[in-house]
Amino acid sequence: MQSLILIMISAALVNNVVLSQFLGICPFLGVSKKINTAAGMGAAVIFVMTVASLITGVLYNLVLLPYNLTFLNTIVFILVIAALVQFVEMVMKKTMKSLYNALGVYLPLITTNCAVLGIALINVQKEYSILTSVVNGFGTAIGFTIAIVILAGIRERCEYNDIPESFKGTPIVLITSGLMAIAFCGFAGLI
């Protein structure tokens, strides 16, 4: 139990998928303009990454590995992730129309979010069990959500600040992201 908690904390804070592994940068920068939208994207990523870790872990351990089909990892994982994202998109379109519209093109981009595929492949590379894969996927998604919500909060506050013209827009967002990455390095002493 203790090792699972350490894996989850490590995935969320110490080895944050966006700020230390630089995976999932596209939705991180694109959807972090408003806190509500960022939180919605984070919730969608939590669901997709956790369930994808479960399904890919099951498929890898019960099908691909026993039948020596591990060369199909990437293809199978992409298909699983694409199916999950389509499911999330349909549910959001029916139940949360405003969030669905706010996320726009970034919701289908979860399919190509390298963080989701990256964690599925990292789980296989580290030879995690199914439970450990799910915990790692959940922790990683929580870390993604923390990072995107913090950046959204900072970006909302930056709208009311006097920023030099040359730094407005993308430059200040990239500087802020870099400073967040440096700040998250402070969590390295936790584990």
CSV table of C-alpha atoms in Angstrom, one decimal:
chain,number,residue,atom,x,y,z
A,1,MET,CA,0.0,0.0,0.0
A,2,GLN,CA,2.8,2.4,0.9
A,3,SER,CA,4.5,1.8,-2.5
A,4,LEU,CA,1.3,2.6,-4.3
A,5,ILE,CA,1.0,5.9,-2.4
A,6,LEU,CA,4.6,6.7,-3.2
A,7,ILE,CA,4.0,6.0,-6.9
A,8,MET,CA,0.9,8.2,-7.0
A,9,ILE,CA,2.7,11.1,-5.2
A,10,SER,CA,5.7,10.7,-7.4
A,11,ALA,CA,3.6,10.7,-10.6
A,12,ALA,CA,1.6,13.7,-9.5
A,13,LEU,CA,4.3,16.0,-8.1
A,14,VAL,CA,7.8,14.8,-8.5
A,15,ASN,CA,7.6,13.4,-12.0
A,16,ASN,CA,4.8,15.7,-13.2
A,17,VAL,CA,3.9,14.6,-16.7
A,18,VAL,CA,3.8,18.1,-18.1
A,19,LEU,CA,6.4,20.0,-16.1
A,20,SER,CA,9.2,17.4,-15.8
A,21,GLN,CA,8.5,14.9,-18.6
A,22,PHE,CA,7.1,17.5,-21.1
A,23,LEU,CA,4.3,15.3,-22.3
A,24,GLY,CA,0.8,16.8,-23.0
A,25,ILE,CA,2.1,20.3,-23.6
A,26,CYS,CA,-0.6,21.0,-26.4
A,27,PRO,CA,-3.7,20.8,-24.1
A,28,PHE,CA,-1.7,22.3,-21.2
A,29,LEU,CA,-1.0,25.5,-23.1
A,30,GLY,CA,-4.2,25.5,-25.2
A,31,VAL,CA,-6.9,24.9,-22.6
A,32,SER,CA,-5.4,26.8,-19.6
A,33,LYS,CA,-7.0,30.2,-20.3
A,34,LYS,CA,-9.8,29.8,-17.8
A,35,ILE,CA,-9.9,27.7,-14.6
A,36,ASN,CA,-13.3,26.1,-15.4
A,37,THR,CA,-12.2,24.9,-18.8
A,38,ALA,CA,-8.8,23.7,-17.4
A,39,ALA,CA,-10.6,21.8,-14.6
A,40,GLY,CA,-12.9,20.2,-17.1
A,41,MET,CA,-10.0,19.1,-19.3
A,42,GLY,CA,-8.3,17.8,-16.2
A,43,ALA,CA,-11.3,15.8,-15.2
A,44,ALA,CA,-11.5,14.3,-18.7
A,45,VAL,CA,-7.8,13.5,-18.7
A,46,ILE,CA,-8.2,11.9,-15.2
A,47,PHE,CA,-11.0,9.6,-16.5
A,48,VAL,CA,-9.3,8.8,-19.8
A,49,MET,CA,-5.8,8.2,-18.3
A,50,THR,CA,-7.0,6.1,-15.4
A,51,VAL,CA,-9.3,3.9,-17.5
A,52,ALA,CA,-6.7,3.7,-20.3
A,53,SER,CA,-4.1,2.5,-17.8
A,54,LEU,CA,-6.5,-0.1,-16.5
A,55,ILE,CA,-7.5,-1.4,-20.0
A,56,THR,CA,-4.0,-1.3,-21.5
A,57,GLY,CA,-2.6,-3.0,-18.4
A,58,VAL,CA,-5.2,-5.8,-18.7
A,59,LEU,CA,-4.6,-6.2,-22.4
A,60,TYR,CA,-0.9,-6.2,-22.1
A,61,ASN,CA,-0.7,-8.6,-19.2
A,62,LEU,CA,-3.5,-11.0,-20.3
A,63,VAL,CA,-3.3,-10.9,-24.1
A,64,LEU,CA,-0.2,-9.2,-25.6
A,65,LEU,CA,2.5,-10.6,-23.2
A,66,PRO,CA,1.2,-14.3,-23.0
A,67,TYR,CA,0.8,-14.5,-26.8
A,68,ASN,CA,4.1,-12.7,-27.5
A,69,LEU,CA,2.4,-9.9,-29.3
A,70,THR,CA,4.1,-7.1,-27.4
A,71,PHE,CA,5.2,-5.5,-30.7
A,72,LEU,CA,1.5,-4.4,-31.0
A,73,ASN,CA,1.7,-2.3,-27.8
A,74,THR,CA,1.5,1.1,-29.5
A,75,ILE,CA,-1.2,0.3,-31.9
A,76,VAL,CA,-3.4,-1.4,-29.4
A,77,PHE,CA,-2.9,1.4,-26.8
A,78,ILE,CA,-3.8,4.1,-29.4
A,79,LEU,CA,-7.0,2.2,-30.3
A,80,VAL,CA,-8.0,1.9,-26.6
A,81,ILE,CA,-7.3,5.6,-26.0
A,82,ALA,CA,-9.2,6.7,-29.1
A,83,ALA,CA,-12.2,4.7,-28.1
A,84,LEU,CA,-12.2,6.1,-24.5
A,85,VAL,CA,-11.9,9.7,-25.8
A,86,GLN,CA,-14.8,9.1,-28.1
A,87,PHE,CA,-16.8,7.8,-25.2
A,88,VAL,CA,-15.9,10.9,-23.1
A,89,GLU,CA,-16.7,13.2,-25.9
A,90,MET,CA,-20.2,11.7,-26.4
A,91,VAL,CA,-21.0,11.8,-22.7
A,92,MET,CA,-19.8,15.5,-22.4
A,93,LYS,CA,-21.8,16.5,-25.5
A,94,LYS,CA,-25.0,15.0,-23.9
A,95,THR,CA,-24.5,16.0,-20.3
A,96,MET,CA,-22.1,19.1,-20.2
A,97,LYS,CA,-22.8,21.0,-23.4
A,98,SER,CA,-21.1,24.2,-22.2
A,99,LEU,CA,-17.9,22.4,-21.2
A,100,TYR,CA,-18.0,20.4,-24.4
A,101,ASN,CA,-18.1,23.7,-26.4
A,102,ALA,CA,-15.5,25.4,-24.2
A,103,LEU,CA,-13.0,22.5,-24.8
A,104,GLY,CA,-13.6,22.6,-28.5
A,105,VAL,CA,-10.9,21.0,-30.5
A,106,TYR,CA,-8.9,20.1,-27.5
A,107,LEU,CA,-11.2,17.3,-26.3
A,108,PRO,CA,-10.6,15.1,-29.4
A,109,LEU,CA,-6.9,16.0,-29.0
A,110,ILE,CA,-6.8,13.9,-25.8
A,111,THR,CA,-6.6,11.0,-28.3
A,112,THR,CA,-3.3,12.3,-29.5
A,113,ASN,CA,-2.2,13.6,-26.1
A,114,CYS,CA,1.2,12.0,-25.8
A,115,ALA,CA,0.8,12.0,-22.0
A,116,VAL,CA,-2.0,9.4,-22.1
A,117,LEU,CA,-0.1,7.1,-24.5
A,118,GLY,CA,3.2,7.8,-22.7
A,119,ILE,CA,1.9,6.7,-19.4
A,120,ALA,CA,0.5,3.5,-20.9
A,121,LEU,CA,3.9,2.8,-22.4
A,122,ILE,CA,5.8,3.7,-19.3
A,123,ASN,CA,3.6,1.3,-17.3
A,124,VAL,CA,4.6,-1.5,-19.6
A,125,GLN,CA,8.3,-0.4,-19.7
A,126,LYS,CA,8.4,-0.4,-15.9
A,127,GLU,CA,6.6,-3.8,-15.8
A,128,TYR,CA,3.9,-2.5,-13.5
A,129,SER,CA,1.1,-4.8,-12.4
A,130,ILE,CA,-2.5,-3.8,-13.4
A,131,LEU,CA,-3.2,-2.2,-10.0
A,132,THR,CA,0.1,-0.3,-10.1
A,133,SER,CA,-0.6,0.9,-13.6
A,134,VAL,CA,-3.9,2.3,-12.6
A,135,VAL,CA,-2.4,4.1,-9.6
A,136,ASN,CA,0.4,5.5,-11.8
A,137,GLY,CA,-2.2,6.6,-14.4
A,138,PHE,CA,-4.4,8.2,-11.8
A,139,GLY,CA,-1.5,10.0,-10.1
A,140,THR,CA,-0.2,11.2,-13.4
A,141,ALA,CA,-3.6,12.5,-14.4
A,142,ILE,CA,-3.9,14.3,-11.0
A,143,GLY,CA,-0.5,15.9,-11.7
A,144,PHE,CA,-1.7,17.0,-15.1
A,145,THR,CA,-4.8,18.5,-13.6
A,146,ILE,CA,-2.9,20.3,-10.8
A,147,ALA,CA,-0.5,21.8,-13.4
A,148,ILE,CA,-3.2,22.9,-15.8
A,149,VAL,CA,-5.4,24.5,-13.1
A,150,ILE,CA,-2.5,26.3,-11.6
A,151,LEU,CA,-1.5,27.7,-15.0
A,152,ALA,CA,-5.1,28.7,-15.7
A,153,GLY,CA,-5.3,30.6,-12.4
A,154,ILE,CA,-2.0,32.4,-13.2
A,155,ARG,CA,-3.2,33.2,-16.7
A,156,GLU,CA,-6.5,34.6,-15.4
A,157,ARG,CA,-4.6,36.9,-13.0
A,158,CYS,CA,-2.2,38.0,-15.7
A,159,GLU,CA,-5.1,39.4,-17.7
A,160,TYR,CA,-5.4,42.2,-15.0
A,161,ASN,CA,-1.7,42.9,-14.7
A,162,ASP,CA,0.4,45.4,-16.6
A,163,ILE,CA,2.6,43.1,-18.8
A,164,PRO,CA,5.0,44.6,-21.3
A,165,GLU,CA,3.7,44.3,-24.9
A,166,SER,CA,6.4,42.0,-26.0
A,167,PHE,CA,5.6,39.5,-23.3
A,168,LYS,CA,1.8,39.4,-23.8
A,169,GLY,CA,0.2,36.2,-24.9
A,170,THR,CA,2.4,33.1,-25.6
A,171,PRO,CA,5.7,34.5,-24.3
A,172,ILE,CA,4.4,35.1,-20.7
A,173,VAL,CA,2.6,31.7,-20.8
A,174,LEU,CA,5.9,30.0,-21.7
A,175,ILE,CA,7.8,31.9,-19.0
A,176,THR,CA,5.2,31.0,-16.5
A,177,SER,CA,5.3,27.4,-17.5
A,178,GLY,CA,9.1,27.3,-17.1
A,179,LEU,CA,8.9,28.9,-13.7
A,180,MET,CA,6.2,26.3,-12.7
A,181,ALA,CA,8.6,23.5,-13.8
A,182,ILE,CA,11.3,25.0,-11.7
A,183,ALA,CA,9.0,25.2,-8.7
A,184,PHE,CA,7.9,21.6,-9.2
A,185,CYS,CA,11.6,20.6,-9.0
A,186,GLY,CA,11.2,21.4,-5.3
A,187,PHE,CA,9.0,18.3,-4.9
A,188,ALA,CA,12.0,16.1,-5.8
A,189,GLY,CA,13.0,15.9,-2.1
A,190,LEU,CA,9.6,14.3,-1.2
A,191,ILE,CA,10.5,10.8,-2.4
